mmCIF file of C-alpha atoms and ligand atoms in Angstrom:
data_model
loop_
_atom_site.group_PDB
_atom_site.id
_atom_site.type_symbol
_atom_site.label_atom_id
_atom_site.label_comp_id
_atom_site.label_asym_id
_atom_site.label_seq_id
_atom_site.Cartn_x
_atom_site.Cartn_y
_atom_site.Cartn_z
ATOM 1 C CA MET A 1 0.000 0.000 0.000
ATOM 2 C CA THR A 2 1.271 3.472 -0.850
ATOM 3 C CA ILE A 3 2.463 5.456 2.164
ATOM 4 C CA GLN A 4 1.376 9.093 2.257
ATOM 5 C CA LEU A 5 3.929 11.738 3.201
ATOM 6 C CA TYR A 6 2.584 15.163 4.123
ATOM 7 C CA ASP A 7 5.283 17.295 2.569
ATOM 8 C CA LEU A 8 5.825 21.032 3.076
ATOM 9 C CA VAL A 9 5.576 23.195 -0.058
ATOM 10 C CA GLY A 10 5.371 26.831 -1.041
ATOM 11 C CA SER A 11 3.405 28.300 -3.912
ATOM 12 C CA ASP A 12 5.009 25.721 -6.249
ATOM 13 C CA THR A 13 3.597 22.405 -5.052
ATOM 14 C CA GLY A 14 6.279 20.542 -7.004
ATOM 15 C CA ARG A 15 9.086 21.848 -4.773
ATOM 16 C CA PRO A 16 8.820 20.234 -1.323
ATOM 17 C CA PHE A 17 11.512 21.946 0.724
ATOM 18 C CA SER A 18 11.368 21.041 4.412
ATOM 19 C CA PRO A 19 14.603 19.478 5.743
ATOM 20 C CA HIS A 20 12.598 17.221 8.027
ATOM 21 C CA CYS A 21 10.272 16.064 5.244
ATOM 22 C CA TRP A 22 13.322 15.284 3.105
ATOM 23 C CA LYS A 23 14.686 13.075 5.883
ATOM 24 C CA ALA A 24 11.407 11.136 5.767
ATOM 25 C CA ALA A 25 11.407 10.952 1.952
ATOM 26 C CA PHE A 26 14.990 9.637 1.912
ATOM 27 C CA ALA A 27 14.105 7.111 4.618
ATOM 28 C CA LEU A 28 11.070 5.838 2.691
ATOM 29 C CA ALA A 29 13.162 5.515 -0.486
ATOM 30 C CA HIS A 30 15.961 3.756 1.428
ATOM 31 C CA LYS A 31 13.428 1.156 2.570
ATOM 32 C CA GLY A 32 12.217 0.797 -1.021
ATOM 33 C CA LEU A 33 8.681 1.699 0.018
ATOM 34 C CA ASP A 34 6.144 3.150 -2.360
ATOM 35 C CA PHE A 35 5.157 6.613 -1.167
ATOM 36 C CA LYS A 36 3.202 9.613 -2.346
ATOM 37 C CA SER A 37 4.116 13.141 -1.379
ATOM 38 C CA ILE A 38 1.066 15.186 -0.389
ATOM 39 C CA PRO A 39 1.827 18.889 -0.908
ATOM 40 C CA THR A 40 1.042 20.694 2.348
ATOM 41 C CA ARG A 41 1.342 24.402 3.080
ATOM 42 C CA PHE A 42 2.247 25.845 6.492
ATOM 43 C CA THR A 43 -1.317 27.011 7.110
ATOM 44 C CA GLU A 44 -2.708 23.589 6.136
ATOM 45 C CA ILE A 45 -0.656 21.657 8.721
ATOM 46 C CA PRO A 46 -3.293 22.063 11.477
ATOM 47 C CA GLN A 47 -5.774 20.142 9.276
ATOM 48 C CA VAL A 48 -3.415 17.237 8.485
ATOM 49 C CA GLU A 49 -4.848 13.949 9.785
ATOM 50 C CA GLU A 50 -7.386 15.790 11.953
ATOM 51 C CA GLY A 51 -4.801 17.985 13.606
ATOM 52 C CA VAL A 52 -2.401 15.282 14.751
ATOM 53 C CA SER A 53 0.631 17.591 14.660
ATOM 54 C CA ARG A 54 1.741 21.216 14.477
ATOM 55 C CA THR A 55 4.614 20.223 12.213
ATOM 56 C CA VAL A 56 5.358 18.046 9.201
ATOM 57 C CA PRO A 57 6.506 15.477 8.242
ATOM 58 C CA VAL A 58 3.564 13.252 9.064
ATOM 59 C CA ILE A 59 3.089 9.895 7.338
ATOM 60 C CA ARG A 60 0.080 7.618 7.006
ATOM 61 C CA ASP A 61 0.871 3.937 6.444
ATOM 62 C CA GLY A 62 -2.418 2.035 6.394
ATOM 63 C CA ASP A 63 -3.928 2.591 9.839
ATOM 64 C CA SER A 64 -0.744 4.066 11.303
ATOM 65 C CA VAL A 65 -0.089 7.792 11.457
ATOM 66 C CA VAL A 66 3.417 8.824 12.519
ATOM 67 C CA VAL A 67 4.626 12.324 13.362
ATOM 68 C CA ASP A 68 8.259 13.592 13.446
ATOM 69 C CA SER A 69 11.091 12.669 11.089
ATOM 70 C CA PHE A 70 13.101 10.630 13.597
ATOM 71 C CA ALA A 71 9.994 8.782 14.800
ATOM 72 C CA ILE A 72 9.155 8.054 11.159
ATOM 73 C CA ALA A 73 12.605 6.531 10.583
ATOM 74 C CA GLU A 74 12.213 4.413 13.733
ATOM 75 C CA TYR A 75 8.717 3.347 12.703
ATOM 76 C CA LEU A 76 9.952 2.300 9.250
ATOM 77 C CA GLU A 77 12.916 0.440 10.750
ATOM 78 C CA ASP A 78 10.716 -1.459 13.187
ATOM 79 C CA SER A 79 7.827 -2.111 10.777
ATOM 80 C CA TYR A 80 9.961 -3.173 7.805
ATOM 81 C CA PRO A 81 12.931 -4.990 9.393
ATOM 82 C CA GLU A 82 13.433 -7.200 6.334
ATOM 83 C CA ARG A 83 14.216 -4.148 4.181
ATOM 84 C CA PRO A 84 17.571 -2.287 4.143
ATOM 85 C CA SER A 85 18.365 -0.956 7.592
ATOM 86 C CA LEU A 86 18.237 2.780 8.252
ATOM 87 C CA PHE A 87 20.330 2.585 11.402
ATOM 88 C CA GLY A 88 22.573 -0.494 11.153
ATOM 89 C CA GLY A 89 21.622 -1.678 14.638
ATOM 90 C CA GLU A 90 20.912 -0.200 18.055
ATOM 91 C CA GLY A 91 24.244 1.628 18.322
ATOM 92 C CA GLY A 92 23.583 3.214 14.951
ATOM 93 C CA ARG A 93 20.127 4.291 16.073
ATOM 94 C CA ALA A 94 21.604 5.971 19.140
ATOM 95 C CA ALA A 95 24.359 7.616 17.091
ATOM 96 C CA ALA A 96 21.725 8.902 14.659
ATOM 97 C CA ARG A 97 20.153 10.803 17.546
ATOM 98 C CA PHE A 98 23.499 12.549 18.081
ATOM 99 C CA VAL A 99 23.708 13.442 14.386
ATOM 100 C CA GLU A 100 20.126 14.769 14.507
ATOM 101 C CA ARG A 101 20.933 17.029 17.459
ATOM 102 C CA TRP A 102 24.238 18.131 15.833
ATOM 103 C CA ALA A 103 22.457 19.072 12.593
ATOM 104 C CA LEU A 104 19.694 20.910 14.442
ATOM 105 C CA THR A 105 22.125 22.946 16.516
ATOM 106 C CA GLN A 106 25.098 23.369 14.142
ATOM 107 C CA VAL A 107 23.705 23.290 10.598
ATOM 108 C CA HIS A 108 20.074 24.438 10.628
ATOM 109 C CA PRO A 109 20.493 27.783 12.440
ATOM 110 C CA PHE A 110 22.879 29.300 9.891
ATOM 111 C CA ILE A 111 20.866 27.995 6.925
ATOM 112 C CA VAL A 112 17.648 29.501 8.231
ATOM 113 C CA SER A 113 19.329 32.775 9.166
ATOM 114 C CA ALA A 114 20.740 33.076 5.637
ATOM 115 C CA ALA A 115 17.699 31.847 3.703
ATOM 116 C CA VAL A 116 14.671 33.016 5.673
ATOM 117 C CA VAL A 117 13.770 35.761 3.173
ATOM 118 C CA ASP A 118 14.059 33.334 0.250
ATOM 119 C CA ILE A 119 11.847 30.868 2.125
ATOM 120 C CA HIS A 120 9.288 33.605 2.716
ATOM 121 C CA ASP A 121 9.353 34.611 -0.943
ATOM 122 C CA MET A 122 8.589 31.100 -2.203
ATOM 123 C CA LEU A 123 5.453 30.736 -0.061
ATOM 124 C CA ASP A 124 1.953 31.521 -1.218
ATOM 125 C CA PRO A 125 0.469 34.813 0.048
ATOM 126 C CA LYS A 126 -1.497 33.295 2.949
ATOM 127 C CA ASP A 127 1.525 31.372 4.191
ATOM 128 C CA GLN A 128 3.732 34.447 3.783
ATOM 129 C CA ILE A 129 1.617 36.351 6.311
ATOM 130 C CA TYR A 130 1.796 33.466 8.813
ATOM 131 C CA PHE A 131 5.504 32.810 8.224
ATOM 132 C CA ARG A 132 6.645 36.434 8.520
ATOM 133 C CA ALA A 133 4.714 36.990 11.750
ATOM 134 C CA ASN A 134 5.793 33.685 13.285
ATOM 135 C CA ARG A 135 9.484 33.899 12.355
ATOM 136 C CA GLU A 136 9.844 37.611 13.131
ATOM 137 C CA GLU A 137 8.532 36.880 16.613
ATOM 138 C CA ARG A 138 10.991 33.985 16.899
ATOM 139 C CA PHE A 139 13.995 36.053 15.722
ATOM 140 C CA GLY A 140 12.841 39.283 17.362
ATOM 141 C CA LYS A 141 13.494 41.307 14.213
ATOM 142 C CA PRO A 142 12.385 41.728 10.598
ATOM 143 C CA LEU A 143 13.370 38.867 8.269
ATOM 144 C CA GLU A 144 15.430 41.243 6.152
ATOM 145 C CA GLU A 145 17.564 42.040 9.207
ATOM 146 C CA VAL A 146 18.001 38.354 10.011
ATOM 147 C CA ILE A 147 19.818 37.708 6.717
ATOM 148 C CA ALA A 148 21.920 40.883 6.824
ATOM 149 C CA ASP A 149 24.934 39.200 8.443
ATOM 150 C CA ARG A 150 25.010 36.048 6.361
ATOM 151 C CA ASP A 151 28.150 36.858 4.377
ATOM 152 C CA ALA A 152 29.976 37.651 7.589
ATOM 153 C CA GLY A 153 28.902 34.286 9.026
ATOM 154 C CA LEU A 154 29.666 32.097 6.019
ATOM 155 C CA ALA A 155 33.320 31.317 6.771
ATOM 156 C CA GLY A 156 32.432 30.360 10.337
ATOM 157 C CA PHE A 157 29.645 28.098 9.092
ATOM 158 C CA ARG A 158 31.974 26.331 6.666
ATOM 159 C CA ALA A 159 34.584 25.921 9.403
ATOM 160 C CA SER A 160 31.941 24.433 11.711
ATOM 161 C CA LEU A 161 31.534 21.515 9.289
ATOM 162 C CA GLU A 162 35.140 20.403 9.809
ATOM 163 C CA SER A 163 34.286 17.184 11.716
ATOM 164 C CA LEU A 164 32.057 16.060 8.868
ATOM 165 C CA ARG A 165 34.637 17.085 6.259
ATOM 166 C CA ASN A 166 37.416 15.325 8.128
ATOM 167 C CA MET A 167 35.381 12.133 8.560
ATOM 168 C CA LEU A 168 34.795 12.000 4.817
ATOM 169 C CA LYS A 169 38.538 11.281 4.375
ATOM 170 C CA PHE A 170 37.799 7.837 5.822
ATOM 171 C CA GLN A 171 34.461 6.874 4.285
ATOM 172 C CA PRO A 172 32.119 8.065 1.526
ATOM 173 C CA PHE A 173 29.034 8.345 3.754
ATOM 174 C CA ILE A 174 28.336 9.171 7.381
ATOM 175 C CA GLY A 175 26.881 5.666 7.577
ATOM 176 C CA GLY A 176 30.137 4.176 6.216
ATOM 177 C CA LYS A 177 30.442 2.575 2.795
ATOM 178 C CA LYS A 178 26.737 3.112 2.235
ATOM 179 C CA PRO A 179 24.318 5.777 3.445
ATOM 180 C CA LEU A 180 22.207 5.412 6.561
ATOM 181 C CA PHE A 181 19.604 7.671 8.153
ATOM 182 C CA THR A 182 22.490 9.729 9.566
ATOM 183 C CA ASP A 183 23.306 10.800 6.004
ATOM 184 C CA TYR A 184 19.678 11.699 5.342
ATOM 185 C CA ILE A 185 19.548 13.843 8.469
ATOM 186 C CA VAL A 186 22.359 16.066 7.211
ATOM 187 C CA ALA A 187 21.485 15.789 3.519
ATOM 188 C CA GLY A 188 17.940 16.924 4.378
ATOM 189 C CA ALA A 189 19.393 20.204 5.634
ATOM 190 C CA PHE A 190 21.469 20.788 2.504
ATOM 191 C CA GLN A 191 18.570 19.781 0.262
ATOM 192 C CA TRP A 192 16.423 22.384 2.060
ATOM 193 C CA ALA A 193 19.124 24.981 1.375
ATOM 194 C CA ARG A 194 19.471 23.852 -2.255
ATOM 195 C CA ILE A 195 15.743 24.202 -2.950
ATOM 196 C CA VAL A 196 14.974 27.434 -1.144
ATOM 197 C CA THR A 197 17.917 29.653 -2.093
ATOM 198 C CA SER A 198 20.724 30.161 -4.591
ATOM 199 C CA TYR A 199 22.990 31.243 -1.712
ATOM 200 C CA GLN A 200 26.095 29.006 -1.799
ATOM 201 C CA PHE A 201 26.606 27.497 1.625
ATOM 202 C CA LEU A 202 29.421 25.233 0.461
ATOM 203 C CA ALA A 203 32.414 25.860 -1.795
ATOM 204 C CA PRO A 204 32.135 23.554 -4.824
ATOM 205 C CA ASP A 205 35.406 21.755 -4.021
ATOM 206 C CA ASP A 206 34.445 21.155 -0.381
ATOM 207 C CA PRO A 207 34.365 17.391 0.392
ATOM 208 C CA VAL A 208 31.029 18.102 2.127
ATOM 209 C CA ALA A 209 29.653 19.360 -1.208
ATOM 210 C CA GLU A 210 30.993 16.207 -2.897
ATOM 211 C CA TRP A 211 29.306 14.022 -0.259
ATOM 212 C CA PHE A 212 26.035 15.928 -0.743
ATOM 213 C CA ASP A 213 26.326 15.429 -4.493
ATOM 214 C CA ARG A 214 26.550 11.675 -3.845
ATOM 215 C CA CYS A 215 23.400 11.967 -1.718
ATOM 216 C CA LEU A 216 21.594 13.698 -4.591
ATOM 217 C CA ASP A 217 22.288 10.614 -6.734
ATOM 218 C CA LEU A 218 20.808 8.167 -4.229
ATOM 219 C CA HIS A 219 17.566 6.310 -4.904
ATOM 220 C CA ASP A 220 17.509 7.110 -8.611
ATOM 221 C CA GLY A 221 18.221 10.763 -8.010
ATOM 222 C CA LEU A 222 15.223 11.277 -5.712
ATOM 223 C CA ALA A 223 16.532 14.602 -4.383
ATOM 224 C CA ARG A 224 18.139 15.808 -7.618
ATOM 225 C CA ARG A 225 14.734 15.610 -9.361
ATOM 226 C CA ILE A 226 13.893 18.943 -7.766
ATOM 227 C CA PRO A 227 15.967 21.609 -9.531
ATOM 228 C CA ALA A 228 18.149 23.817 -7.356
ATOM 229 C CA ALA A 229 16.904 27.366 -6.719
ATOM 230 C CA ALA A 230 17.948 29.673 -9.534
HETATM 231 N N1 GSH B 301 11.204 17.547 15.087
HETATM 232 C C1 GSH B 301 10.404 17.684 13.967
HETATM 233 C C2 GSH B 301 10.501 19.087 13.410
HETATM 234 C C3 GSH B 301 9.590 19.282 12.254
HETATM 235 C C4 GSH B 301 9.476 20.737 11.854
HETATM 236 O O1 GSH B 301 9.932 21.647 12.558
HETATM 237 N N2 GSH B 301 8.835 20.965 10.696
HETATM 238 C C5 GSH B 301 8.603 22.312 10.215
HETATM 239 C C6 GSH B 301 8.855 22.395 8.734
HETATM 240 S S1 GSH B 301 10.576 22.257 8.371
HETATM 241 C C7 GSH B 301 7.151 22.660 10.414
HETATM 242 O O2 GSH B 301 6.280 21.855 10.150
HETATM 243 N N3 GSH B 301 6.874 23.870 10.890
HETATM 244 C C8 GSH B 301 5.535 24.317 11.052
HETATM 245 C C9 GSH B 301 5.469 25.764 11.404
HETATM 246 O O3 GSH B 301 6.506 26.426 11.500
HETATM 247 O O4 GSH B 301 4.348 26.240 11.540
HETATM 248 C C10 GSH B 301 10.818 16.634 12.931
HETATM 249 O O5 GSH B 301 12.030 16.322 12.850
HETATM 250 O O6 GSH B 301 9.942 16.124 12.241
#
């Protein structure tokens, strides 16, 4: 049965962009499961599955509804154990939680602070009103002021990826020889950046950019199908 993935979009419903929804999409593809992306706008999330969550991703698999990207990966791992593993065992599952927290604290904040105006601009008018009010309250300033320092912060952001860059001298994926959910956690963030903005977070010759390029090829180019922001 086809699994439904409630997937965040802007005015172009063919460009799902949420980092967390991309983690879920990669995880579904990794398991070889048939899934359908259901375009969902910010202001539609409260109606998803009768208001089960304030955030996406949400999936429906038959009678099961699962909220949260990490919970979705765990659900898929536990429900489809005969399919390729997302975690490579219990230690891998625990380590994936570290990678999730690292990405949320070290990767996401700079991306959002550099791209928040571009994200706003790709939303439909109703979502733009919600998003501007919600994020300006969160940041405590206008969105245009949030992005003002991005060039000054870029070198520091690139330097902050050194552990990932250094690790890639030893192995092609965070998961080792092959990707695991850990790769999808970080690739989801760079796919978000790639779709919402033309701002170049990574130098083209950065090993992190080369790793991300390998991630774009995975699962028949699932992520590359969506063109990068112009
Ligand atoms: N911990 C959650 C976070 C999900 C999340 O924050 N999703 C964002 C989209 S990227 C969202 O739905 N935000 C709704 C809003 O801001 O109103 C997960 O990993 O699934």
